mmCIF file of C-alpha atoms (C1' of nucleotides) in Angstrom:
data_model
loop_
_atom_site.group_PDB
_atom_site.id
_atom_site.type_symbol
_atom_site.label_atom_id
_atom_site.label_comp_id
_atom_site.label_asym_id
_atom_site.label_seq_id
_atom_site.Cartn_x
_atom_site.Cartn_y
_atom_site.Cartn_z
ATOM 1 C CA MET A 1 1.478 -24.021 21.938
ATOM 2 C CA MET A 2 0.577 -20.808 23.734
ATOM 3 C CA THR A 3 -1.195 -20.900 27.067
ATOM 4 C CA ALA A 4 -4.489 -19.026 27.358
ATOM 5 C CA LYS A 5 -3.009 -16.078 29.183
ATOM 6 C CA ILE A 6 -0.104 -15.658 26.808
ATOM 7 C CA GLU A 7 -2.423 -15.915 23.857
ATOM 8 C CA SER A 8 -4.766 -13.309 25.288
ATOM 9 C CA PHE A 9 -1.804 -10.972 25.665
ATOM 10 C CA VAL A 10 -0.679 -11.472 22.081
ATOM 11 C CA LEU A 11 -4.177 -10.963 20.706
ATOM 12 C CA HIS A 12 -4.586 -7.869 22.837
ATOM 13 C CA CYS A 13 -1.382 -6.444 21.383
ATOM 14 C CA GLY A 14 -2.898 -7.084 17.987
ATOM 15 C CA GLU A 15 -6.043 -5.199 18.841
ATOM 16 C CA MET A 16 -4.117 -2.297 20.315
ATOM 17 C CA GLY A 17 -1.675 -2.333 17.411
ATOM 18 C CA SER A 18 -3.414 0.313 15.377
ATOM 19 C CA ARG A 19 -3.805 2.582 18.394
ATOM 20 C CA TRP A 20 -0.102 2.309 19.133
ATOM 21 C CA GLY A 21 0.798 3.299 15.605
ATOM 22 C CA PHE A 22 1.128 0.011 13.715
ATOM 23 C CA ASN A 23 -1.400 -2.545 12.477
ATOM 24 C CA ARG A 24 -2.891 -5.701 13.888
ATOM 25 C CA THR A 25 -0.309 -8.229 12.772
ATOM 26 C CA VAL A 26 2.604 -5.975 13.622
ATOM 27 C CA GLY A 27 1.114 -5.607 17.094
ATOM 28 C CA GLN A 28 0.724 -9.352 17.426
ATOM 29 C CA ILE A 29 4.266 -10.050 16.308
ATOM 30 C CA LEU A 30 5.614 -7.541 18.788
ATOM 31 C CA GLY A 31 3.520 -8.994 21.592
ATOM 32 C CA LEU A 32 4.650 -12.507 20.708
ATOM 33 C CA LEU A 33 8.313 -11.554 20.779
ATOM 34 C CA ILE A 34 8.024 -9.631 24.024
ATOM 35 C CA ILE A 35 6.190 -12.286 25.962
ATOM 36 C CA HIS A 36 8.405 -15.213 25.002
ATOM 37 C CA GLN A 37 11.873 -15.676 26.306
ATOM 38 C CA ASP A 38 13.217 -17.208 23.134
ATOM 39 C CA ALA A 39 13.571 -15.709 19.695
ATOM 40 C CA PHE A 40 11.239 -16.719 16.850
ATOM 41 C CA SER A 41 11.979 -17.404 13.203
ATOM 42 C CA ALA A 42 9.744 -15.966 10.507
ATOM 43 C CA VAL A 43 8.193 -19.357 9.824
ATOM 44 C CA GLN A 44 7.441 -19.914 13.489
ATOM 45 C CA ILE A 45 5.769 -16.518 13.709
ATOM 46 C CA SER A 46 3.763 -17.256 10.605
ATOM 47 C CA ASP A 47 2.651 -20.612 12.052
ATOM 48 C CA VAL A 48 1.827 -19.424 15.538
ATOM 49 C CA LEU A 49 -0.102 -16.356 14.425
ATOM 50 C CA ASN A 50 -1.619 -17.939 11.328
ATOM 51 C CA ILE A 51 -0.475 -15.242 8.966
ATOM 52 C CA SER A 52 1.291 -15.560 5.646
ATOM 53 C CA ARG A 53 5.035 -15.717 5.380
ATOM 54 C CA GLY A 54 5.052 -12.513 3.312
ATOM 55 C CA ASN A 55 3.087 -10.668 5.934
ATOM 56 C CA VAL A 56 5.611 -11.658 8.589
ATOM 57 C CA SER A 57 8.349 -10.221 6.433
ATOM 58 C CA MET A 58 6.477 -6.919 6.116
ATOM 59 C CA GLY A 59 5.736 -6.891 9.822
ATOM 60 C CA ILE A 60 9.331 -7.473 10.827
ATOM 61 C CA LYS A 61 10.437 -4.752 8.442
ATOM 62 C CA GLU A 62 7.969 -2.374 10.040
ATOM 63 C CA LEU A 63 9.143 -3.291 13.536
ATOM 64 C CA GLN A 64 12.706 -2.713 12.435
ATOM 65 C CA SER A 65 11.800 0.757 11.207
ATOM 66 C CA TRP A 66 10.608 1.437 14.755
ATOM 67 C CA ARG A 67 13.849 -0.087 16.110
ATOM 68 C CA LEU A 68 11.854 -2.562 18.203
ATOM 69 C CA VAL A 69 13.272 -5.903 17.082
ATOM 70 C CA LYS A 70 16.721 -7.279 16.684
ATOM 71 C CA ILE A 71 17.940 -10.207 14.639
ATOM 72 C CA ASN A 72 19.682 -13.193 16.184
ATOM 73 C CA HIS A 73 21.377 -16.179 14.629
ATOM 74 C CA LYS A 74 21.752 -19.659 15.960
ATOM 75 C CA PRO A 75 24.821 -21.821 15.259
ATOM 76 C CA LYS A 76 24.468 -24.052 12.191
ATOM 77 C CA ASP A 77 21.273 -22.319 11.162
ATOM 78 C CA ARG A 78 20.823 -19.749 8.448
ATOM 79 C CA LYS A 79 17.425 -18.573 9.611
ATOM 80 C CA GLU A 80 17.004 -15.235 11.281
ATOM 81 C CA TYR A 81 15.528 -15.323 14.754
ATOM 82 C CA TYR A 82 13.775 -12.216 15.998
ATOM 83 C CA SER A 83 13.580 -10.840 19.511
ATOM 84 C CA PRO A 84 12.754 -7.504 21.170
ATOM 85 C CA ALA A 85 15.493 -4.882 20.820
ATOM 86 C CA GLY A 86 15.804 -4.093 24.496
ATOM 87 C CA SER A 87 13.848 -3.945 27.743
ATOM 88 C CA ILE A 88 10.205 -2.975 27.973
ATOM 89 C CA TRP A 89 11.355 0.437 29.086
ATOM 90 C CA GLU A 90 13.583 0.884 26.060
ATOM 91 C CA LEU A 91 10.888 -0.300 23.685
ATOM 92 C CA ALA A 92 8.395 2.144 25.157
ATOM 93 C CA MET A 93 10.914 4.957 24.793
ATOM 94 C CA ARG A 94 11.473 4.118 21.158
ATOM 95 C CA VAL A 95 7.770 4.032 20.388
ATOM 96 C CA PHE A 96 7.420 7.336 22.160
ATOM 97 C CA GLU A 97 10.240 8.942 20.234
ATOM 98 C CA GLU A 98 9.192 7.521 16.905
ATOM 99 C CA ARG A 99 5.669 8.730 17.391
ATOM 100 C CA ARG A 100 6.858 12.178 18.300
ATOM 101 C CA LYS A 101 8.746 12.223 15.012
ATOM 102 C CA ARG A 102 5.662 11.239 13.081
ATOM 103 C CA GLU A 103 3.050 13.206 14.976
ATOM 104 C CA VAL A 104 4.821 16.381 16.012
ATOM 105 C CA ASP A 105 7.790 17.104 13.785
ATOM 106 C CA PRO A 106 5.897 17.584 10.488
ATOM 107 C CA THR A 107 3.555 20.055 12.163
ATOM 108 C CA LEU A 108 6.428 21.878 13.766
ATOM 109 C CA SER A 109 8.041 22.395 10.403
ATOM 110 C CA LEU A 110 4.811 23.552 8.776
ATOM 111 C CA LEU A 111 4.275 26.064 11.557
ATOM 112 C CA ARG A 112 7.836 27.317 11.368
ATOM 113 C CA HIS A 113 7.452 27.817 7.649
ATOM 114 C CA ASN A 114 4.100 29.578 7.931
ATOM 115 C CA LEU A 115 5.388 31.898 10.620
ATOM 116 C CA LEU A 116 8.210 33.175 8.443
ATOM 117 C CA ASP A 117 6.459 35.977 6.612
ATOM 118 C CA GLU A 118 4.429 38.845 7.902
ATOM 119 C CA PRO A 119 0.647 38.497 8.250
ATOM 120 C CA ALA A 120 -1.105 40.316 5.403
ATOM 121 C CA ASN A 121 -4.378 41.151 7.184
ATOM 122 C CA PRO A 122 -6.137 40.820 10.544
ATOM 123 C CA GLN A 123 -7.359 37.313 9.733
ATOM 124 C CA GLU A 124 -3.793 36.177 9.082
ATOM 125 C CA GLN A 125 -2.674 38.071 12.133
ATOM 126 C CA TYR A 126 -4.975 35.975 14.272
ATOM 127 C CA ALA A 127 -4.044 32.783 12.462
ATOM 128 C CA GLN A 128 -0.382 33.450 13.082
ATOM 129 C CA SER A 129 -0.933 34.139 16.754
ATOM 130 C CA LYS A 130 -2.541 30.695 17.067
ATOM 131 C CA MET A 131 0.208 29.058 15.038
ATOM 132 C CA TYR A 132 2.754 30.741 17.253
ATOM 133 C CA GLU A 133 1.014 29.368 20.309
ATOM 134 C CA MET A 134 1.016 25.868 18.831
ATOM 135 C CA HIS A 135 4.604 26.185 17.787
ATOM 136 C CA GLU A 136 5.709 27.177 21.236
ATOM 137 C CA LEU A 137 3.800 24.330 22.836
ATOM 138 C CA LEU A 138 5.180 21.724 20.458
ATOM 139 C CA GLU A 139 8.716 23.070 20.791
ATOM 140 C CA THR A 140 8.477 22.861 24.552
ATOM 141 C CA ILE A 141 7.144 19.334 24.393
ATOM 142 C CA THR A 142 9.830 18.240 21.957
ATOM 143 C CA HIS A 143 12.559 19.776 24.033
ATOM 144 C CA TRP A 144 11.191 18.277 27.210
ATOM 145 C CA ALA A 145 10.853 14.842 25.609
ATOM 146 C CA GLY A 146 14.485 15.001 24.504
ATOM 147 C CA GLU A 147 15.459 15.993 28.008
ATOM 148 C CA LEU A 148 13.627 13.049 29.536
ATOM 149 C CA GLN A 149 15.147 10.650 27.059
ATOM 150 C CA SER A 150 18.638 11.755 27.881
ATOM 151 C CA MET A 151 18.122 10.989 31.562
ATOM 152 C CA ASN A 152 19.058 7.526 32.748
ATOM 153 C CA PRO A 153 16.182 5.239 33.681
ATOM 154 C CA GLU A 154 16.738 5.432 37.430
ATOM 155 C CA LYS A 155 16.678 9.206 37.494
ATOM 156 C CA LEU A 156 13.638 9.222 35.242
ATOM 157 C CA ASN A 157 11.977 6.788 37.565
ATOM 158 C CA THR A 158 12.784 8.953 40.553
ATOM 159 C CA LEU A 159 11.244 11.890 38.743
ATOM 160 C CA MET A 160 8.109 10.020 37.770
ATOM 161 C CA LYS A 161 7.622 8.445 41.159
ATOM 162 C CA LEU A 162 7.971 11.885 42.694
ATOM 163 C CA GLY A 163 4.375 12.506 41.707
ATOM 164 C CA SER A 164 2.867 15.433 43.503
ATOM 165 C CA GLY A 165 6.299 15.974 44.972
ATOM 166 C CA VAL A 166 7.245 17.612 41.680
ATOM 167 C CA SER A 167 5.251 20.682 42.593
ATOM 168 C CA LYS A 168 6.997 20.926 45.917
ATOM 169 C CA VAL A 169 10.426 20.479 44.407
ATOM 170 C CA ILE A 170 9.760 23.270 41.936
ATOM 171 C CA ASP A 171 8.604 25.599 44.683
ATOM 172 C CA MET A 172 11.693 24.722 46.675
ATOM 173 C CA LYS A 173 13.881 25.388 43.688
ATOM 174 C CA ASP A 174 12.237 28.799 43.200
ATOM 175 C CA LYS A 175 13.041 29.762 46.759
ATOM 176 C CA LEU A 176 16.622 28.594 46.542
ATOM 177 C CA MET A 177 17.109 30.435 43.266
ATOM 178 C CA LYS A 178 15.990 33.695 44.789
ATOM 179 C CA ASN A 179 18.657 33.438 47.477
ATOM 180 C CA SER A 180 21.480 33.105 45.009
ATOM 181 C CA MET B 1 -12.103 32.578 1.228
ATOM 182 C CA MET B 2 -9.056 31.157 3.033
ATOM 183 C CA THR B 3 -5.630 32.616 2.386
ATOM 184 C CA ALA B 4 -2.925 30.241 1.172
ATOM 185 C CA LYS B 5 -1.241 29.965 4.541
ATOM 186 C CA ILE B 6 -4.431 29.344 6.445
ATOM 187 C CA GLU B 7 -5.506 26.761 3.913
ATOM 188 C CA SER B 8 -2.165 24.975 4.119
ATOM 189 C CA PHE B 9 -2.598 24.770 7.873
ATOM 190 C CA VAL B 10 -6.098 23.321 7.610
ATOM 191 C CA LEU B 11 -5.053 20.752 5.032
ATOM 192 C CA HIS B 12 -2.053 19.829 7.142
ATOM 193 C CA CYS B 13 -4.332 19.187 10.115
ATOM 194 C CA GLY B 14 -6.310 16.929 7.818
ATOM 195 C CA GLU B 15 -3.253 14.953 6.870
ATOM 196 C CA MET B 16 -2.108 14.652 10.475
ATOM 197 C CA GLY B 17 -5.628 13.832 11.621
ATOM 198 C CA SER B 18 -5.220 10.090 11.558
ATOM 199 C CA ARG B 19 -1.877 10.287 13.353
ATOM 200 C CA TRP B 20 -3.430 12.373 16.096
ATOM 201 C CA GLY B 21 -6.182 9.850 16.599
ATOM 202 C CA PHE B 22 -9.023 11.025 14.364
ATOM 203 C CA ASN B 23 -9.554 11.004 10.617
ATOM 204 C CA ARG B 24 -8.885 13.444 7.813
ATOM 205 C CA THR B 25 -12.059 15.478 7.895
ATOM 206 C CA VAL B 26 -12.158 15.604 11.674
ATOM 207 C CA GLY B 27 -8.613 16.935 11.549
ATOM 208 C CA GLN B 28 -9.554 19.552 8.969
ATOM 209 C CA ILE B 29 -12.575 20.699 10.924
ATOM 210 C CA LEU B 30 -10.494 21.061 14.063
ATOM 211 C CA GLY B 31 -7.807 22.985 12.174
ATOM 212 C CA LEU B 32 -10.410 25.253 10.623
ATOM 213 C CA LEU B 33 -11.979 26.073 13.964
ATOM 214 C CA ILE B 34 -8.657 26.664 15.681
ATOM 215 C CA ILE B 35 -7.213 28.947 13.069
ATOM 216 C CA HIS B 36 -10.228 31.229 12.656
ATOM 217 C CA GLN B 37 -11.297 33.715 15.249
ATOM 218 C CA ASP B 38 -14.996 33.314 14.559
ATOM 219 C CA ALA B 39 -17.198 30.281 15.010
ATOM 220 C CA PHE B 40 -18.465 28.300 11.996
ATOM 221 C CA SER B 41 -21.837 26.802 11.311
ATOM 222 C CA ALA B 42 -22.133 23.268 9.970
ATOM 223 C CA VAL B 43 -23.085 24.550 6.507
ATOM 224 C CA GLN B 44 -20.119 26.897 6.429
ATOM 225 C CA ILE B 45 -17.777 24.065 7.382
ATOM 226 C CA SER B 46 -19.317 21.850 4.732
ATOM 227 C CA ASP B 47 -18.883 24.591 2.110
ATOM 228 C CA VAL B 48 -15.376 25.634 3.021
ATOM 229 C CA LEU B 49 -14.006 22.103 3.275
ATOM 230 C CA ASN B 50 -16.114 20.641 0.462
ATOM 231 C CA ILE B 51 -17.492 17.807 2.510
ATOM 232 C CA SER B 52 -21.067 16.630 2.889
ATOM 233 C CA ARG B 53 -23.343 18.054 5.515
ATOM 234 C CA GLY B 54 -23.708 14.613 7.095
ATOM 235 C CA ASN B 55 -19.989 14.227 7.386
ATOM 236 C CA VAL B 56 -19.741 17.539 9.215
ATOM 237 C CA SER B 57 -22.312 16.292 11.675
ATOM 238 C CA MET B 58 -20.271 13.122 12.287
ATOM 239 C CA GLY B 59 -17.068 15.115 12.585
ATOM 240 C CA ILE B 60 -18.468 17.529 15.117
ATOM 241 C CA LYS B 61 -19.839 14.632 17.126
ATOM 242 C CA GLU B 62 -16.413 13.043 17.146
ATOM 243 C CA LEU B 63 -14.760 16.287 18.211
ATOM 244 C CA GLN B 64 -17.284 16.609 20.988
ATOM 245 C CA SER B 65 -16.437 13.124 22.211
ATOM 246 C CA TRP B 66 -12.856 14.393 22.534
ATOM 247 C CA ARG B 67 -14.150 17.537 24.307
ATOM 248 C CA LEU B 68 -12.436 19.727 21.721
ATOM 249 C CA VAL B 69 -15.295 21.885 20.403
ATOM 250 C CA LYS B 70 -17.991 23.906 22.028
ATOM 251 C CA ILE B 71 -21.296 25.126 20.614
ATOM 252 C CA ASN B 72 -22.171 28.799 20.374
ATOM 253 C CA HIS B 73 -25.386 30.534 19.418
ATOM 254 C CA LYS B 74 -25.894 33.878 17.787
ATOM 255 C CA PRO B 75 -28.866 36.101 18.559
ATOM 256 C CA LYS B 76 -31.806 35.601 16.198
ATOM 257 C CA ASP B 77 -30.203 32.533 14.674
ATOM 258 C CA ARG B 78 -31.080 28.955 15.360
ATOM 259 C CA LYS B 79 -27.927 27.501 13.838
ATOM 260 C CA GLU B 80 -25.199 26.109 16.007
ATOM 261 C CA TYR B 81 -21.813 27.734 15.641
ATOM 262 C CA TYR B 82 -18.769 25.681 16.563
ATOM 263 C CA SER B 83 -15.498 26.860 18.060
ATOM 264 C CA PRO B 84 -12.554 25.296 19.917
ATOM 265 C CA ALA B 85 -13.307 24.372 23.519
ATOM 266 C CA GLY B 86 -10.399 26.217 25.088
ATOM 267 C CA SER B 87 -6.862 27.363 24.434
ATOM 268 C CA ILE B 88 -4.346 25.449 22.367
ATOM 269 C CA TRP B 89 -2.847 24.255 25.611
ATOM 270 C CA GLU B 90 -6.148 22.922 26.899
ATOM 271 C CA LEU B 91 -6.937 21.201 23.612
ATOM 272 C CA ALA B 92 -3.550 19.494 23.605
ATOM 273 C CA MET B 93 -4.103 18.315 27.168
ATOM 274 C CA ARG B 94 -7.484 16.852 26.270
ATOM 275 C CA VAL B 95 -6.078 14.986 23.270
ATOM 276 C CA PHE B 96 -3.318 13.701 25.481
ATOM 277 C CA GLU B 97 -5.669 12.484 28.170
ATOM 278 C CA GLU B 98 -8.152 10.971 25.752
ATOM 279 C CA ARG B 99 -5.401 9.080 23.985
ATOM 280 C CA ARG B 100 -4.046 7.774 27.232
ATOM 281 C CA LYS B 101 -7.501 6.402 27.953
ATOM 282 C CA ARG B 102 -7.668 4.673 24.590
ATOM 283 C CA GLU B 103 -4.081 3.540 24.264
ATOM 284 C CA VAL B 104 -3.020 2.692 27.801
ATOM 285 C CA ASP B 105 -6.014 1.931 29.985
ATOM 286 C CA PRO B 106 -7.259 -1.184 28.153
ATOM 287 C CA THR B 107 -3.788 -2.710 28.289
ATOM 288 C CA LEU B 108 -3.421 -1.855 31.936
ATOM 289 C CA SER B 109 -6.617 -3.704 32.737
ATOM 290 C CA LEU B 110 -5.633 -6.733 30.666
ATOM 291 C CA LEU B 111 -2.293 -6.904 32.442
ATOM 292 C CA ARG B 112 -3.872 -6.518 35.850
ATOM 293 C CA HIS B 113 -6.241 -9.342 35.055
ATOM 294 C CA ASN B 114 -3.535 -11.629 33.692
ATOM 295 C CA LEU B 115 -1.325 -11.037 36.702
ATOM 296 C CA LEU B 116 -3.972 -12.206 39.141
ATOM 297 C CA ASP B 117 -3.285 -15.914 39.189
ATOM 298 C CA GLU B 118 -0.110 -17.823 39.731
ATOM 299 C CA PRO B 119 2.064 -18.798 36.745
ATOM 300 C CA ALA B 120 1.596 -22.494 35.941
ATOM 301 C CA ASN B 121 5.003 -23.176 34.382
ATOM 302 C CA PRO B 122 8.350 -21.515 33.600
ATOM 303 C CA GLN B 123 7.048 -20.105 30.327
ATOM 304 C CA GLU B 124 4.190 -18.392 32.131
ATOM 305 C CA GLN B 125 6.594 -17.351 34.828
ATOM 306 C CA TYR B 126 8.627 -15.460 32.274
ATOM 307 C CA ALA B 127 5.509 -14.054 30.573
ATOM 308 C CA GLN B 128 4.248 -12.745 33.877
ATOM 309 C CA SER B 129 7.550 -11.108 34.701
ATOM 310 C CA LYS B 130 7.311 -9.173 31.433
ATOM 311 C CA MET B 131 3.683 -8.306 32.022
ATOM 312 C CA TYR B 132 4.594 -7.099 35.467
ATOM 313 C CA GLU B 133 7.284 -4.897 33.979
ATOM 314 C CA MET B 134 4.834 -3.442 31.478
ATOM 315 C CA HIS B 135 2.222 -2.962 34.144
ATOM 316 C CA GLU B 136 4.583 -1.045 36.355
ATOM 317 C CA LEU B 137 5.706 1.170 33.495
ATOM 318 C CA LEU B 138 2.180 1.978 32.396
ATOM 319 C CA GLU B 139 1.035 2.617 35.947
ATOM 320 C CA THR B 140 3.886 5.021 36.480
ATOM 321 C CA ILE B 141 3.127 6.828 33.242
ATOM 322 C CA THR B 142 -0.572 7.057 34.036
ATOM 323 C CA HIS B 143 0.091 8.331 37.494
ATOM 324 C CA TRP B 144 2.630 10.845 36.252
ATOM 325 C CA ALA B 145 0.296 12.060 33.518
ATOM 326 C CA GLY B 146 -2.437 12.632 36.063
ATOM 327 C CA GLU B 147 0.034 14.526 38.196
ATOM 328 C CA LEU B 148 1.024 16.783 35.323
ATOM 329 C CA GLN B 149 -2.584 17.440 34.415
ATOM 330 C CA SER B 150 -3.442 18.520 37.901
ATOM 331 C CA MET B 151 -0.711 21.160 37.845
ATOM 332 C CA ASN B 152 -1.678 24.598 36.663
ATOM 333 C CA PRO B 153 -0.285 25.656 33.285
ATOM 334 C CA GLU B 154 2.304 28.081 34.666
ATOM 335 C CA LYS B 155 3.805 25.523 36.983
ATOM 336 C CA LEU B 156 3.785 22.951 34.217
ATOM 337 C CA ASN B 157 5.500 25.430 31.973
ATOM 338 C CA THR B 158 8.120 26.134 34.614
ATOM 339 C CA LEU B 159 8.735 22.415 34.894
ATOM 340 C CA MET B 160 9.008 21.898 31.154
ATOM 341 C CA LYS B 161 11.180 24.900 30.574
ATOM 342 C CA LEU B 162 13.463 23.646 33.335
ATOM 343 C CA GLY B 163 14.873 21.191 30.849
ATOM 344 C CA SER B 164 18.159 19.750 31.965
ATOM 345 C CA GLY B 165 17.612 21.624 35.186
ATOM 346 C CA VAL B 166 15.266 18.841 36.199
ATOM 347 C CA SER B 167 18.197 16.554 36.849
ATOM 348 C CA LYS B 168 19.820 19.132 39.042
ATOM 349 C CA VAL B 169 16.657 19.801 40.964
ATOM 350 C CA ILE B 170 16.246 16.106 41.674
ATOM 351 C CA ASP B 171 19.815 15.811 42.885
ATOM 352 C CA MET B 172 19.275 18.822 45.087
ATOM 353 C CA LYS B 173 16.081 17.332 46.475
ATOM 354 C CA ASP B 174 17.928 14.092 47.269
ATOM 355 C CA LYS B 175 20.505 15.977 49.276
ATOM 356 C CA LEU B 176 17.938 18.006 51.158
ATOM 357 C CA MET B 177 15.916 14.882 51.930
ATOM 358 C CA LYS B 178 18.906 13.198 53.501
ATOM 359 C CA ASN B 179 19.366 16.079 55.937
ATOM 360 C CA SER B 180 15.836 15.835 57.261
ATOM 361 C "C1'" DT C 1 -50.145 22.230 15.026
ATOM 362 C "C1'" DT C 2 -47.841 23.337 11.243
ATOM 363 C "C1'" DG C 3 -43.899 23.936 8.563
ATOM 364 C "C1'" DA C 4 -39.492 26.018 7.981
ATOM 365 C "C1'" DA C 5 -34.917 25.619 9.552
ATOM 366 C "C1'" DC C 6 -32.080 23.172 11.245
ATOM 367 C "C1'" DT C 7 -29.402 18.423 12.987
ATOM 368 C "C1'" DT C 8 -28.768 13.424 13.051
ATOM 369 C "C1'" DT C 9 -28.809 8.864 11.237
ATOM 370 C "C1'" DC C 10 -27.743 5.298 8.238
ATOM 371 C "C1'" DA C 11 -27.422 2.259 3.993
ATOM 372 C "C1'" DG C 12 -24.665 1.976 0.411
ATOM 373 C "C1'" DA C 13 -20.622 3.793 -2.465
ATOM 374 C "C1'" DA C 14 -15.906 5.097 -2.566
ATOM 375 C "C1'" DA C 15 -11.505 5.189 -0.765
ATOM 376 C "C1'" DG C 16 -7.941 3.387 1.913
ATOM 377 C "C1'" DT C 17 -5.397 -0.311 4.366
ATOM 378 C "C1'" DA C 18 -3.887 -4.912 5.313
ATOM 379 C "C1'" DG C 19 -2.992 -9.762 3.963
ATOM 380 C "C1'" DT C 20 -1.907 -13.519 0.629
ATOM 381 C "C1'" DG C 21 0.935 -16.352 -2.024
ATOM 382 C "C1'" DA C 22 3.607 -16.917 -5.972
ATOM 383 C "C1'" DA C 23 7.632 -15.179 -8.129
ATOM 384 C "C1'" DA C 24 11.971 -12.851 -7.756
ATOM 385 C "C1'" DG C 25 15.970 -11.916 -5.106
ATOM 386 C "C1'" DT C 26 19.746 -13.101 -1.898
ATOM 387 C "C1'" DT C 27 22.988 -15.828 0.599
ATOM 388 C "C1'" DT C 28 25.757 -19.714 1.623
ATOM 389 C "C1'" DA C 29 27.629 -24.389 1.325
ATOM 390 C "C1'" DT C 30 29.543 -27.486 -1.735
ATOM 391 C "C1'" DA D 1 28.470 -22.520 -10.975
ATOM 392 C "C1'" DT D 2 24.698 -24.594 -8.733
ATOM 393 C "C1'" DA D 3 21.080 -25.447 -5.807
ATOM 394 C "C1'" DA D 4 19.066 -25.397 -1.369
ATOM 395 C "C1'" DA D 5 17.495 -22.423 2.174
ATOM 396 C "C1'" DC D 6 16.126 -18.683 3.143
ATOM 397 C "C1'" DT D 7 14.009 -13.399 2.650
ATOM 398 C "C1'" DT D 8 11.681 -9.753 0.046
ATOM 399 C "C1'" DT D 9 8.569 -7.866 -3.223
ATOM 400 C "C1'" DC D 10 4.338 -7.025 -5.352
ATOM 401 C "C1'" DA D 11 -0.108 -7.619 -7.920
ATOM 402 C "C1'" DC D 12 -4.105 -8.947 -6.404
ATOM 403 C "C1'" DT D 13 -7.957 -9.940 -2.982
ATOM 404 C "C1'" DA D 14 -10.177 -9.154 1.306
ATOM 405 C "C1'" DC D 15 -11.278 -6.236 4.757
ATOM 406 C "C1'" DT D 16 -12.015 -1.773 7.133
ATOM 407 C "C1'" DT D 17 -12.913 2.911 7.346
ATOM 408 C "C1'" DT D 18 -14.709 7.061 5.649
ATOM 409 C "C1'" DC D 19 -17.996 9.795 3.006
ATOM 410 C "C1'" DT D 20 -22.289 10.861 0.781
ATOM 411 C "C1'" DG D 21 -26.946 12.165 0.354
ATOM 412 C "C1'" DA D 22 -31.514 11.148 1.186
ATOM 413 C "C1'" DA D 23 -34.673 10.281 4.826
ATOM 414 C "C1'" DA D 24 -35.903 10.757 9.561
ATOM 415 C "C1'" DG D 25 -35.736 13.439 13.656
ATOM 416 C "C1'" DT D 26 -35.830 17.795 16.339
ATOM 417 C "C1'" DT D 27 -36.837 22.488 17.532
ATOM 418 C "C1'" DC D 28 -39.070 26.689 17.420
ATOM 419 C "C1'" DA D 29 -41.815 30.701 15.694
ATOM 420 C "C1'" DA D 30 -46.123 31.930 14.377
#
DNA sequence: TTGAACTTTCAGAAAGTAGTGAAAGTTTAT
DNA sequence: ATAAACTTTCACTACTTTCTGAAAGTTCAA
């Protein structure tokens, strides 16, 4: 059914699943859908990966909450067929964004809240200075991430491929700014 | 012992712990150390957070594997006192780098390996094209991350604060390149 | 070299997370 | 309206991770 190399990829996705933010089966399902050209029905997924039908349903639901799969229909067939919701690039972006929401946003809002009132003593003073530092860092990262996501892929690619050139471009920009 | 706001921060770090890549107590310990100006001994940590002495030992070990805590000694005292291994910025960078190692590198090496030999049939052909796509994306990200980490904090900050300016700077660079 | 003061390890308990499969729910064709 | 073809839910089981506390290990002063 699956060649050795394809299978190794799918199993790898399963193992990495929890590190990427989901669980093993969700990782496997995602890997399976990415690596195959055609869409899979729930039963097919359940057969190929040897997991229960119910688990597939949960998994697909989870992948939908990450906006990583889309549903397709075939003519004369009521089943739902699942496939990746976009290119590799788009999927990666979504995972990135979703994780930012889960890993950064709650902290940002806690920090914002805790920074509202005045520190009551030197200990709190210090604590707030650290929270401020964290807040600023996370805000910058969030803003920057939004910025990157609003760029089109080619421009983003140009930027990333720039590599050490980034430094030079910034220096250049500084000089040009001074002249104006 | 801890004021309400400081405690809420520490508990929050605990809750976020698993999302950031560690577990609850490791998160709490890190939060505790970050938010207090003075270093804590293992017993103090165990008392303040109500966790066993053994668990503190495990937690500190874990934090050391992430290069997030450093050990201090006080005169006339054999105990080890733990404190954050650097500024908020540096800690964030370390977490970032460590996670890249755990979340990206293994996949990169699997992909590299799977791309070595020729596809045996159209299905493998397609699979390899996707793996190639993923490989390229991850390579770019890795390379870019290394680039960012080798920049000094001010320059990085300039870059991040640039925001939408990045686009403009790239355009500008393109124009200047053409002239040369 | 002893023992007090500390840290680390680890087996087992507790807590948390994921997976199953049967039952309930939904949709569509007739 | 019914029933076939599907999807979702959920109580329960299986598995995994985390935590504890006692025992073992280490270090150092005397």
